Amino acid sequence: MNQTPKRETDPELEDIRQLGLLAHQHRQAARTLGVSRGTMSIIWIVLGGILIAVLIGLALALH
């Protein structure tokens, strides 16, 4: 009988796969926008900074 052996999932290998998927999505997003990968990195950093600033502003406004 041909049974494929069950593949043990190594958490470290899964993390590496996820990083590869993120890198692929990053390249696709850069290609879609027509910018270089370095420029796309700067865009992500700026967007992350804006999000953090908004969250801090909301937290301060609630107090």
mmCIF file of C-alpha atoms in Angstrom:
data_model
loop_
_atom_site.group_PDB
_atom_site.id
_atom_site.type_symbol
_atom_site.label_atom_id
_atom_site.label_comp_id
_atom_site.label_asym_id
_atom_site.label_seq_id
_atom_site.Cartn_x
_atom_site.Cartn_y
_atom_site.Cartn_z
ATOM 1 C CA MET A 1 0.000 0.000 0.000
ATOM 2 C CA ASN A 2 1.209 3.445 -0.844
ATOM 3 C CA GLN A 3 0.731 5.656 2.131
ATOM 4 C CA THR A 4 2.470 8.962 2.232
ATOM 5 C CA PRO A 5 4.223 9.432 5.531
ATOM 6 C CA LYS A 6 2.669 12.054 7.740
ATOM 7 C CA ARG A 7 4.675 15.228 7.577
ATOM 8 C CA GLU A 8 5.663 16.540 10.939
ATOM 9 C CA THR A 9 5.252 20.278 11.087
ATOM 10 C CA ASP A 10 8.263 21.953 12.539
ATOM 11 C CA PRO A 11 7.322 25.367 13.983
ATOM 12 C CA GLU A 12 10.588 26.885 12.778
ATOM 13 C CA LEU A 13 10.016 25.641 9.226
ATOM 14 C CA GLU A 14 6.486 27.043 9.294
ATOM 15 C CA ASP A 15 7.876 30.422 10.385
ATOM 16 C CA ILE A 16 10.367 30.347 7.515
ATOM 17 C CA ARG A 17 7.565 29.517 5.074
ATOM 18 C CA GLN A 18 5.492 32.417 6.402
ATOM 19 C CA LEU A 19 8.440 34.781 5.947
ATOM 20 C CA GLY A 20 8.814 33.563 2.381
ATOM 21 C CA LEU A 21 5.132 34.205 1.773
ATOM 22 C CA LEU A 22 5.434 37.718 3.212
ATOM 23 C CA ALA A 23 8.464 38.414 1.022
ATOM 24 C CA HIS A 24 6.549 37.231 -2.033
ATOM 25 C CA GLN A 25 3.574 39.455 -1.171
ATOM 26 C CA HIS A 26 5.956 42.373 -0.611
ATOM 27 C CA ARG A 27 7.467 41.887 -4.088
ATOM 28 C CA GLN A 28 4.015 41.612 -5.650
ATOM 29 C CA ALA A 29 2.806 44.795 -3.948
ATOM 30 C CA ALA A 30 5.915 46.666 -5.108
ATOM 31 C CA ARG A 31 5.442 45.394 -8.660
ATOM 32 C CA THR A 32 1.750 46.367 -8.635
ATOM 33 C CA LEU A 33 2.551 49.906 -7.505
ATOM 34 C CA GLY A 34 5.476 50.144 -9.910
ATOM 35 C CA VAL A 35 8.047 50.973 -7.231
ATOM 36 C CA SER A 36 11.232 49.295 -6.091
ATOM 37 C CA ARG A 37 11.273 46.943 -3.118
ATOM 38 C CA GLY A 38 13.249 49.491 -1.105
ATOM 39 C CA THR A 39 10.643 52.155 -1.756
ATOM 40 C CA MET A 40 7.917 49.677 -0.821
ATOM 41 C CA SER A 41 9.705 49.053 2.491
ATOM 42 C CA ILE A 42 9.695 52.780 3.202
ATOM 43 C CA ILE A 43 5.970 52.911 2.366
ATOM 44 C CA TRP A 44 5.278 50.102 4.864
ATOM 45 C CA ILE A 45 7.340 51.836 7.557
ATOM 46 C CA VAL A 46 5.510 55.138 7.012
ATOM 47 C CA LEU A 47 2.107 53.412 7.078
ATOM 48 C CA GLY A 48 3.072 51.572 10.260
ATOM 49 C CA GLY A 49 4.203 54.836 11.856
ATOM 50 C CA ILE A 50 0.936 56.522 10.941
ATOM 51 C CA LEU A 51 -1.045 53.616 12.393
ATOM 52 C CA ILE A 52 0.928 53.749 15.646
ATOM 53 C CA ALA A 53 0.484 57.534 15.864
ATOM 54 C CA VAL A 54 -3.274 57.167 15.364
ATOM 55 C CA LEU A 55 -3.506 54.472 18.033
ATOM 56 C CA ILE A 56 -1.506 56.574 20.505
ATOM 57 C CA GLY A 57 -3.692 59.591 19.695
ATOM 58 C CA LEU A 58 -6.835 57.567 20.321
ATOM 59 C CA ALA A 59 -5.457 56.225 23.605
ATOM 60 C CA LEU A 60 -4.595 59.743 24.767
ATOM 61 C CA ALA A 61 -7.992 61.060 23.664
ATOM 62 C CA LEU A 62 -9.770 58.426 25.741
ATOM 63 C CA HIS A 63 -8.051 59.566 28.927
#
